PDB file of C-alpha atoms in Angstrom:
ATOM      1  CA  UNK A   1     144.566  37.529 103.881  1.00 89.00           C
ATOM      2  CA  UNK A   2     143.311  38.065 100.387  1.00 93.00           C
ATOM      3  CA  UNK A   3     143.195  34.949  98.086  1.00 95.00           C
ATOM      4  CA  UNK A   4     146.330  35.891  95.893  1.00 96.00           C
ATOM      5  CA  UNK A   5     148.529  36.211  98.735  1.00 96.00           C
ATOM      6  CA  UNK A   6     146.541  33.020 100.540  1.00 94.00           C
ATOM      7  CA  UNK A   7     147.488  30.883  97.164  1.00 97.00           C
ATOM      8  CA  UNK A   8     151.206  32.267  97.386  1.00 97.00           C
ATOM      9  CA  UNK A   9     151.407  30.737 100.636  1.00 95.00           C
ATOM     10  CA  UNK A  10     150.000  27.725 100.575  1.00 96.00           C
ATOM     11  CA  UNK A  11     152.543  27.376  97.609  1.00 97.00           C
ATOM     12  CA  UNK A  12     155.864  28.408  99.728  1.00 97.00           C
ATOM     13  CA  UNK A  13     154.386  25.757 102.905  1.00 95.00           C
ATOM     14  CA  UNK A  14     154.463  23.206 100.319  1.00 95.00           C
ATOM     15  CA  UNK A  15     157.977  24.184  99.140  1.00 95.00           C
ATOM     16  CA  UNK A  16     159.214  24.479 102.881  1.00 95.00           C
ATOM     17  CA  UNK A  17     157.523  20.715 103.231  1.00 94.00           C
ATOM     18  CA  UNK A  18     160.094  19.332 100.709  1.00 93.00           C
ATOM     19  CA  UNK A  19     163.082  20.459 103.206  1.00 92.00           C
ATOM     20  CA  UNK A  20     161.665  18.339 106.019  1.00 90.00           C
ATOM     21  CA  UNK A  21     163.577  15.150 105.759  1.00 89.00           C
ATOM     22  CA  UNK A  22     166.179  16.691 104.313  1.00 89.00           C
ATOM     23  CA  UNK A  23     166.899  19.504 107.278  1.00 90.00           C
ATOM     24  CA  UNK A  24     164.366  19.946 109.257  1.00 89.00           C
ATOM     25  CA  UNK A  25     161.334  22.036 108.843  1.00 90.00           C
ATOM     26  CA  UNK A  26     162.099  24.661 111.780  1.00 88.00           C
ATOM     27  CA  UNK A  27     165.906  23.906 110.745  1.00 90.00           C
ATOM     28  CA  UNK A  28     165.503  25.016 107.120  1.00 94.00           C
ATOM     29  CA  UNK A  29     163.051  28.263 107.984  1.00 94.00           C
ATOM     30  CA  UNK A  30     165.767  29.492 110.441  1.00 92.00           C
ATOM     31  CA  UNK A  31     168.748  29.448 107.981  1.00 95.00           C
ATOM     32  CA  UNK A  32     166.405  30.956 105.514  1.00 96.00           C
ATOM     33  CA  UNK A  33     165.494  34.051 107.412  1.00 96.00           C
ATOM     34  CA  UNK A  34     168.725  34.413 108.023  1.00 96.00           C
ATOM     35  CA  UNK A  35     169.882  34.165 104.135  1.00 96.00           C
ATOM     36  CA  UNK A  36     167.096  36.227 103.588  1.00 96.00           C
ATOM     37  CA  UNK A  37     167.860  38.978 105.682  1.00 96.00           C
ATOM     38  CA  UNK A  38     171.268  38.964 104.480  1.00 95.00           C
ATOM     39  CA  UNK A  39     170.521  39.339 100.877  1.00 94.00           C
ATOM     40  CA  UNK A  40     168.193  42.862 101.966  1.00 92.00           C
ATOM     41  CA  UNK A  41     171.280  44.222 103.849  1.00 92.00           C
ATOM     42  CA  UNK A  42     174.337  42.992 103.635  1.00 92.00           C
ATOM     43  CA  UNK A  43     174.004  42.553 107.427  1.00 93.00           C
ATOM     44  CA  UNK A  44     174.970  39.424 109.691  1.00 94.00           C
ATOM     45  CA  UNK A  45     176.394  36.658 107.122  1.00 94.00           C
ATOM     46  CA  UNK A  46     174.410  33.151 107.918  1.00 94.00           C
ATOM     47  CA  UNK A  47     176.725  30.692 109.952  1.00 90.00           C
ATOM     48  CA  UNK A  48     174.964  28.425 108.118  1.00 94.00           C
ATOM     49  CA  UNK A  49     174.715  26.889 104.442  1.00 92.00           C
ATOM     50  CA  UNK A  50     171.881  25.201 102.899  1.00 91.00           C
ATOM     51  CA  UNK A  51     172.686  21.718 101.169  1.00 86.00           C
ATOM     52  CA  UNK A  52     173.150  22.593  97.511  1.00 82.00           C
ATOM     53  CA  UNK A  53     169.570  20.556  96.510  1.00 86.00           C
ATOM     54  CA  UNK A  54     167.922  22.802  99.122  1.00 93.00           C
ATOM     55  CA  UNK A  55     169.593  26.292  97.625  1.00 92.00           C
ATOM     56  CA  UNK A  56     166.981  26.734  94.832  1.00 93.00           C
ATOM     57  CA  UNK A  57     164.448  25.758  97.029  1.00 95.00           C
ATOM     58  CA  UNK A  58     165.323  29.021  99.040  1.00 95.00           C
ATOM     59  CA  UNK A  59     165.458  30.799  96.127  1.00 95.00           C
ATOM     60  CA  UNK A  60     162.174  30.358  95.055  1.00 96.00           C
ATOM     61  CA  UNK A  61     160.535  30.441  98.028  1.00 97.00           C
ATOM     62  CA  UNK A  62     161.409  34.208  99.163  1.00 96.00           C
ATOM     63  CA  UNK A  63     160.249  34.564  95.689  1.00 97.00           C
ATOM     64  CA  UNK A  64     156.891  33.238  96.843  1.00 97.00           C
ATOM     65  CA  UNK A  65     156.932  35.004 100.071  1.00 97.00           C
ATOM     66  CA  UNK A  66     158.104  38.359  98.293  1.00 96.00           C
ATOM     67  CA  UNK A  67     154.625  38.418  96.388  1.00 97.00           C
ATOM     68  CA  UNK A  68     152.430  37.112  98.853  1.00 97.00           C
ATOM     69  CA  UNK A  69     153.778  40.161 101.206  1.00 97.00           C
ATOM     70  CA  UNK A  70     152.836  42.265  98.631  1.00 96.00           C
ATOM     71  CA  UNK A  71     150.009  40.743  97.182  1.00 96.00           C
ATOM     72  CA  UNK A  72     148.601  41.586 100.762  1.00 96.00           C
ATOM     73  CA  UNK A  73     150.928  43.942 102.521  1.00 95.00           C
ATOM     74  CA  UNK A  74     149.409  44.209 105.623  1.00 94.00           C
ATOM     75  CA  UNK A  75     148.650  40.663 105.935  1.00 93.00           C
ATOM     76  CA  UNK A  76     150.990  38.384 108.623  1.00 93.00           C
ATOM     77  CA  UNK A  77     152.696  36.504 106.189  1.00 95.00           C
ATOM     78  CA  UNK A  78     155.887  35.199 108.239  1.00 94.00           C
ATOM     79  CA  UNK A  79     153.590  34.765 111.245  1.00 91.00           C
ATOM     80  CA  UNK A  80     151.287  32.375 109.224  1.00 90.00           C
ATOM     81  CA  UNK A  81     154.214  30.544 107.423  1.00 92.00           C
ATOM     82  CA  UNK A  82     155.908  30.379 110.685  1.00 90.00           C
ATOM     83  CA  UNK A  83     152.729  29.063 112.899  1.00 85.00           C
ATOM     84  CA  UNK A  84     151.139  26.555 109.844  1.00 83.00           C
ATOM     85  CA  UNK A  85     154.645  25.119 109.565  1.00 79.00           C
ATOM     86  CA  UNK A  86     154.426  24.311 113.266  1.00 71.00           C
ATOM     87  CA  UNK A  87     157.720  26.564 114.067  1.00 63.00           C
ATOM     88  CA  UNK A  88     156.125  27.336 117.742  1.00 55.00           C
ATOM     89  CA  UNK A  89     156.524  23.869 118.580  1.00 50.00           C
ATOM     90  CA  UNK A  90     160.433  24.242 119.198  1.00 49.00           C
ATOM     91  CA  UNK A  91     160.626  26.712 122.151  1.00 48.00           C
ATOM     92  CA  UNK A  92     160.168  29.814 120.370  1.00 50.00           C
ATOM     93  CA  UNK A  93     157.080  30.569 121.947  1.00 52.00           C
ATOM     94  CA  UNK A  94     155.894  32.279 119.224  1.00 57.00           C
ATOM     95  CA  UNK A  95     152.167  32.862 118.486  1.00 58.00           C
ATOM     96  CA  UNK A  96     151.171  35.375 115.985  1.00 62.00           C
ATOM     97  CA  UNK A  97     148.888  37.918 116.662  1.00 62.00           C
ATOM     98  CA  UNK A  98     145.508  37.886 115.336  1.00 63.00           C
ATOM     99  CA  UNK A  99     144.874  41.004 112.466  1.00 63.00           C
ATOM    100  CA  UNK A 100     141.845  41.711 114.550  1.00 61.00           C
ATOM    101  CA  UNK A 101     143.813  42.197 117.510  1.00 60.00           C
ATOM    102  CA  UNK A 102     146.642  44.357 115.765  1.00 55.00           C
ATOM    103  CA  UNK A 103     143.998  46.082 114.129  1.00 58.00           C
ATOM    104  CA  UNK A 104     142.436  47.105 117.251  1.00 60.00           C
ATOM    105  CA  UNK A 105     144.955  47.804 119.013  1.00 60.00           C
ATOM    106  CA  UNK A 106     146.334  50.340 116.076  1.00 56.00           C
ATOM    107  CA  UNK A 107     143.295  52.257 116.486  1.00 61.00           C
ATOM    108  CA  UNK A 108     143.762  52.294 120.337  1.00 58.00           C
ATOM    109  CA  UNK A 109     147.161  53.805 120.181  1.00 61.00           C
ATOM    110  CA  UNK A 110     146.917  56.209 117.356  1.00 59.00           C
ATOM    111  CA  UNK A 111     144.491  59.107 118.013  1.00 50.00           C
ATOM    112  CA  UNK A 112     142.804  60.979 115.097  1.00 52.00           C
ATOM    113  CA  UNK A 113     144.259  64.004 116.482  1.00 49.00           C
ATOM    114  CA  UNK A 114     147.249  65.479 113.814  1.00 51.00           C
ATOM    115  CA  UNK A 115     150.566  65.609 115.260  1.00 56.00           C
ATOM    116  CA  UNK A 116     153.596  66.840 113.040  1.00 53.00           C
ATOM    117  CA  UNK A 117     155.263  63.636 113.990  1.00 64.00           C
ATOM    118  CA  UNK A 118     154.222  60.230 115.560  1.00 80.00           C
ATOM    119  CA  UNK A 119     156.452  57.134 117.679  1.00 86.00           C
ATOM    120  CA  UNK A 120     155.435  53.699 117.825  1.00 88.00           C
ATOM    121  CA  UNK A 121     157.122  50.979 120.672  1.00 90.00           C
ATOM    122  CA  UNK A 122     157.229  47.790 120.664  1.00 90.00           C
ATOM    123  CA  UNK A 123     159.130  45.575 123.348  1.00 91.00           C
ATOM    124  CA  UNK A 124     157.781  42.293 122.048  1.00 88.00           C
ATOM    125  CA  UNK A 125     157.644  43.044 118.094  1.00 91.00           C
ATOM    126  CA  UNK A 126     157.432  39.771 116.560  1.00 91.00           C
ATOM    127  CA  UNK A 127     157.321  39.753 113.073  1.00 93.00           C
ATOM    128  CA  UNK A 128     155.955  43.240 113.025  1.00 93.00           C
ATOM    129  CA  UNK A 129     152.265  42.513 112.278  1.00 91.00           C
ATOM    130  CA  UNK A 130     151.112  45.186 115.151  1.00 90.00           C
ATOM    131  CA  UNK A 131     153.837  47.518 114.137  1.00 93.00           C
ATOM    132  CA  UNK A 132     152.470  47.495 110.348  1.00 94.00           C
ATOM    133  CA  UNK A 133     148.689  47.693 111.458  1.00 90.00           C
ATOM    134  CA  UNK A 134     149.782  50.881 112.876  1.00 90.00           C
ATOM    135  CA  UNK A 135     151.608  52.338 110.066  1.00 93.00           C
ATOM    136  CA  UNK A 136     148.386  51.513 108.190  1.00 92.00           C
ATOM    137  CA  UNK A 137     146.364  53.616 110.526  1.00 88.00           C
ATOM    138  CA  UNK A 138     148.793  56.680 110.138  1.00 90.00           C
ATOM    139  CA  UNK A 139     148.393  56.024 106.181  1.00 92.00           C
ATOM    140  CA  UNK A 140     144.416  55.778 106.235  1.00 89.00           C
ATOM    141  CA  UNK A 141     144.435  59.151 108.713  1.00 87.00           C
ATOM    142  CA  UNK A 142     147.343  61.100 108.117  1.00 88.00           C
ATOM    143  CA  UNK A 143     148.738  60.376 104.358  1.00 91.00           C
ATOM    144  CA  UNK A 144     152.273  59.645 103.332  1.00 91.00           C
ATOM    145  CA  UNK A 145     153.650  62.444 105.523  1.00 91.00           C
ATOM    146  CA  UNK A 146     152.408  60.530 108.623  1.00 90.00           C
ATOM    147  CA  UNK A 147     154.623  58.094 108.360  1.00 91.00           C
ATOM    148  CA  UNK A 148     157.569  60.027 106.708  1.00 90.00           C
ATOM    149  CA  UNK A 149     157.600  61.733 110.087  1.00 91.00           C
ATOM    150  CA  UNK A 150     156.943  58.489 112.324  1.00 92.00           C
ATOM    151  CA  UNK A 151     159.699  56.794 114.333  1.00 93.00           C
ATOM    152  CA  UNK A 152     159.599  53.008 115.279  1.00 95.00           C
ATOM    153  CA  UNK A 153     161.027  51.751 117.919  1.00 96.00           C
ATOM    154  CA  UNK A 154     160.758  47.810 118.275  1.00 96.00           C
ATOM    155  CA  UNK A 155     162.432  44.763 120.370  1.00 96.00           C
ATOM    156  CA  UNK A 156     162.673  41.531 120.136  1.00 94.00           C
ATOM    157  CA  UNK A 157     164.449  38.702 122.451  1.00 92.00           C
ATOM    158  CA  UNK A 158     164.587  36.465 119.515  1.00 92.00           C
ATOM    159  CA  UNK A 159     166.690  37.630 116.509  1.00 94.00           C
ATOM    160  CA  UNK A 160     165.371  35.793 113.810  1.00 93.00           C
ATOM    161  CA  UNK A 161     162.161  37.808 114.602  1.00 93.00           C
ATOM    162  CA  UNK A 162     163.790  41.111 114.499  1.00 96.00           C
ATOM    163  CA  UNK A 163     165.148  39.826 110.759  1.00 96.00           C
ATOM    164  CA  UNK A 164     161.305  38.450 110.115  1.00 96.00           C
ATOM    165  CA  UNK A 165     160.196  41.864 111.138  1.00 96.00           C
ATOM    166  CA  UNK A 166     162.595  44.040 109.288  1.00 96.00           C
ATOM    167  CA  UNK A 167     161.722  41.733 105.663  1.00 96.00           C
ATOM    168  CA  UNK A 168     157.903  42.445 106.228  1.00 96.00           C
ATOM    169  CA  UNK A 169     158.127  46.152 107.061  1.00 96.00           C
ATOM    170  CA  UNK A 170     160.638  46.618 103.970  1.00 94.00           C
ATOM    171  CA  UNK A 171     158.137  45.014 102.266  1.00 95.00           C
ATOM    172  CA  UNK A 172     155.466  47.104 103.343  1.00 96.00           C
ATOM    173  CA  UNK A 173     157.160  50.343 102.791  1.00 94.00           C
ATOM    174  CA  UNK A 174     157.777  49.113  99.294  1.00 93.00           C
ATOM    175  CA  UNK A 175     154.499  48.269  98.707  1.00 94.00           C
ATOM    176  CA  UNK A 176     152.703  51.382  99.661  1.00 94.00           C
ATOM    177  CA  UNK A 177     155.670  53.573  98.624  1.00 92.00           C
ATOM    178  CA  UNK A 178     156.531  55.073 101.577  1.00 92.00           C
ATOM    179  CA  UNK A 179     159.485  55.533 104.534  1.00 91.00           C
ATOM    180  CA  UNK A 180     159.634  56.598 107.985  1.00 93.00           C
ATOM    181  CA  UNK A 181     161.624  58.802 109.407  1.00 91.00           C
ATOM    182  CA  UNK A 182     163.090  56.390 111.588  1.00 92.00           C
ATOM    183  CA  UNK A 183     163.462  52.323 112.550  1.00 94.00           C
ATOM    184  CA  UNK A 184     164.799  50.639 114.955  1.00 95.00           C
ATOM    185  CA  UNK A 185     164.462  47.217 115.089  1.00 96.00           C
ATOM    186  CA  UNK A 186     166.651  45.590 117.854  1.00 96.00           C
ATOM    187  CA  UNK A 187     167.123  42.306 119.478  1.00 95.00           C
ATOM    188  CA  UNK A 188     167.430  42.429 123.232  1.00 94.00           C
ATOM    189  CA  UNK A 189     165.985  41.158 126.194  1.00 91.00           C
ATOM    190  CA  UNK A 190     163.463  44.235 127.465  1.00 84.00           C
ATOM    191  CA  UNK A 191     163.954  43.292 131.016  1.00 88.00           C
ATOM    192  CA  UNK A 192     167.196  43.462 131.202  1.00 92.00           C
ATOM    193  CA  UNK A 193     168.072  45.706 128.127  1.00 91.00           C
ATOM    194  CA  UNK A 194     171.057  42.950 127.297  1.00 93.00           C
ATOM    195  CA  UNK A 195     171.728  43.091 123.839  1.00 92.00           C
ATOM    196  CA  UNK A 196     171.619  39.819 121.443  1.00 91.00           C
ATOM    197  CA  UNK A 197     173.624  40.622 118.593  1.00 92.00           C
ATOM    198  CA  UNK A 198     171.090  41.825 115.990  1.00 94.00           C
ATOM    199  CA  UNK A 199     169.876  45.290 115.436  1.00 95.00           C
ATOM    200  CA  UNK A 200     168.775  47.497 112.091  1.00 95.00           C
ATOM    201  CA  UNK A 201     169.417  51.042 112.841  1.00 93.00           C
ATOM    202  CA  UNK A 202     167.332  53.253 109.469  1.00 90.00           C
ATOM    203  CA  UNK A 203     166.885  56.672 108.758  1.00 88.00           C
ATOM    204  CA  UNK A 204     165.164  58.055 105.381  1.00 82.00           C
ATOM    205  CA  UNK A 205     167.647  59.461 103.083  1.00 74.00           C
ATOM    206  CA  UNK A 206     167.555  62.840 101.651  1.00 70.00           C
ATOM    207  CA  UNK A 207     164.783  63.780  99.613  1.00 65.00           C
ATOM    208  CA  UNK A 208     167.186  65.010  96.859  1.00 62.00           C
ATOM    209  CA  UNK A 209     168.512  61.379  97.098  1.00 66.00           C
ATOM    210  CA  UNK A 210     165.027  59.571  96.718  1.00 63.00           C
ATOM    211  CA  UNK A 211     163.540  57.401  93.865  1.00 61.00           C
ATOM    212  CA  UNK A 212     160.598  59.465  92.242  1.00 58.00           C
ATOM    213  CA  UNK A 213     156.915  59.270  93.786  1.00 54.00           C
ATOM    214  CA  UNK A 214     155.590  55.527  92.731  1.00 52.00           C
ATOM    215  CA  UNK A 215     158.959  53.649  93.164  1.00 50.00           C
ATOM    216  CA  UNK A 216     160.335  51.483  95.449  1.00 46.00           C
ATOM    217  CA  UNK A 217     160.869  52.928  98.559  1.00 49.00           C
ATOM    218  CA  UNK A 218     163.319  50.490  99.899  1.00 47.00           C
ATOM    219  CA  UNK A 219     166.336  52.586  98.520  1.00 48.00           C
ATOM    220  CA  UNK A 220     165.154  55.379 100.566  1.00 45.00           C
ATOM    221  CA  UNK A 221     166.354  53.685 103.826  1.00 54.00           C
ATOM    222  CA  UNK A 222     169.756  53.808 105.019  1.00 52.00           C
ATOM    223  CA  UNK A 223     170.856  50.503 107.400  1.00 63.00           C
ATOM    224  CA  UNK A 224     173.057  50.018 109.750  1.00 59.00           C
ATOM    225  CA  UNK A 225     173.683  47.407 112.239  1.00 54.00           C
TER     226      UNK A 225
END
């Protein structure tokens, strides 16, 4: 994590700090991701409110999180927020992966080799750390087109880390300026393939239909739950 993106969130763990008497630390981050989310698509209206003093304290901190994500876009910046803020400690289990790890194992799966298209999987996808490791590896090798031809496929038992992983990989794509061809980013149990109620179904839109080269590129996915 570069040091812009390491201030940013130290700032936003300070700003969830302020919600821990109030809600709950683990409390407030869920019903943020899922306000979050909501805002990006439109998709899955939050059951729950925040308390109106904690509102603007949402507001600013996907602020916060918005430029530290792009301030270092292939940097795990929901996995950090989520493990320094102790979020693990409720039953989620989660642990994020190491960039050393994702970065190796991006190399592992993606051979030099061109192909005229490329698929990623994912049954355990987290907040999408691996999954954007690897779409950096098509970018270094491959260019844009790589990953205007890839197709991700990613699961998740836990749906607020499907919505963690959609926010960082639209922010990635609007950082570097690019789409896939394809996402899917779905929330099931991969033994059993039972659904939980949360899935993001994208495809690129038309090229006709685009923002010019340099803009955001988060217009050039369609979703779809």
């Amino acid at each position: 994590m570069n040091d812009n993106a390491r201030q940013l969130t130290r700032q936003a763990l300070s700003l969830i700090e302020t919600a821990r008497y109030r809600m709950g630390v683990s409390r407030f981050i869920a019903v943020f991701i899922d306000h979050w989310a909501y805002q990006q698509t439109g998709l899955y209206s939050p059951t729950e409110a925040f308390p109106d003093d904690l509102g603007a304290v949402a507001s600013k901190l996907s602020h916060l999180l918005s430029s530290a994500m792009k301030a270092d876009p292939t940097s795990d910046i929901l996995g950090y927020i989520l493990s320094e803020s102790g979020f693990y400690k409720q039953g989620t289990q989660f642990y994020p992966t190491p960039p050393e790890v994702a970065r190796l194992m991006a190399q592992i799966n993606l051979a030099d080799t061109p192909r005229p298209d490329a698929e990623f999987y994912e049954p355990c996808c987290g907040t999408g750390i691996n999954t954007i490791h690897w779409l950096e590896r098509v970018l270094e090798t491959r260019g844009a087109a790589g990953i205007e031809s890839a197709h991700l496929y990613l699961e998740d038992v836990d749906r607020l880390m499907v919505k963690g992983c959609m926010l960082q990989l639209f922010h990635y794509f609007d950082s570097r300026g690019v789409s896939p061809a394809s996402m899917n980013i779905v929330a099931l149990n991969t033994i059993t393939r039972k659904p939980m109620g949360v899935a993001y179904y994208a495809t690129a839109k038309p090229a006709e239909q685009r923002r010019p080269s340099g803009k955001s590129s988060l217009d050039t996915i369609a979703v779809a739950s």
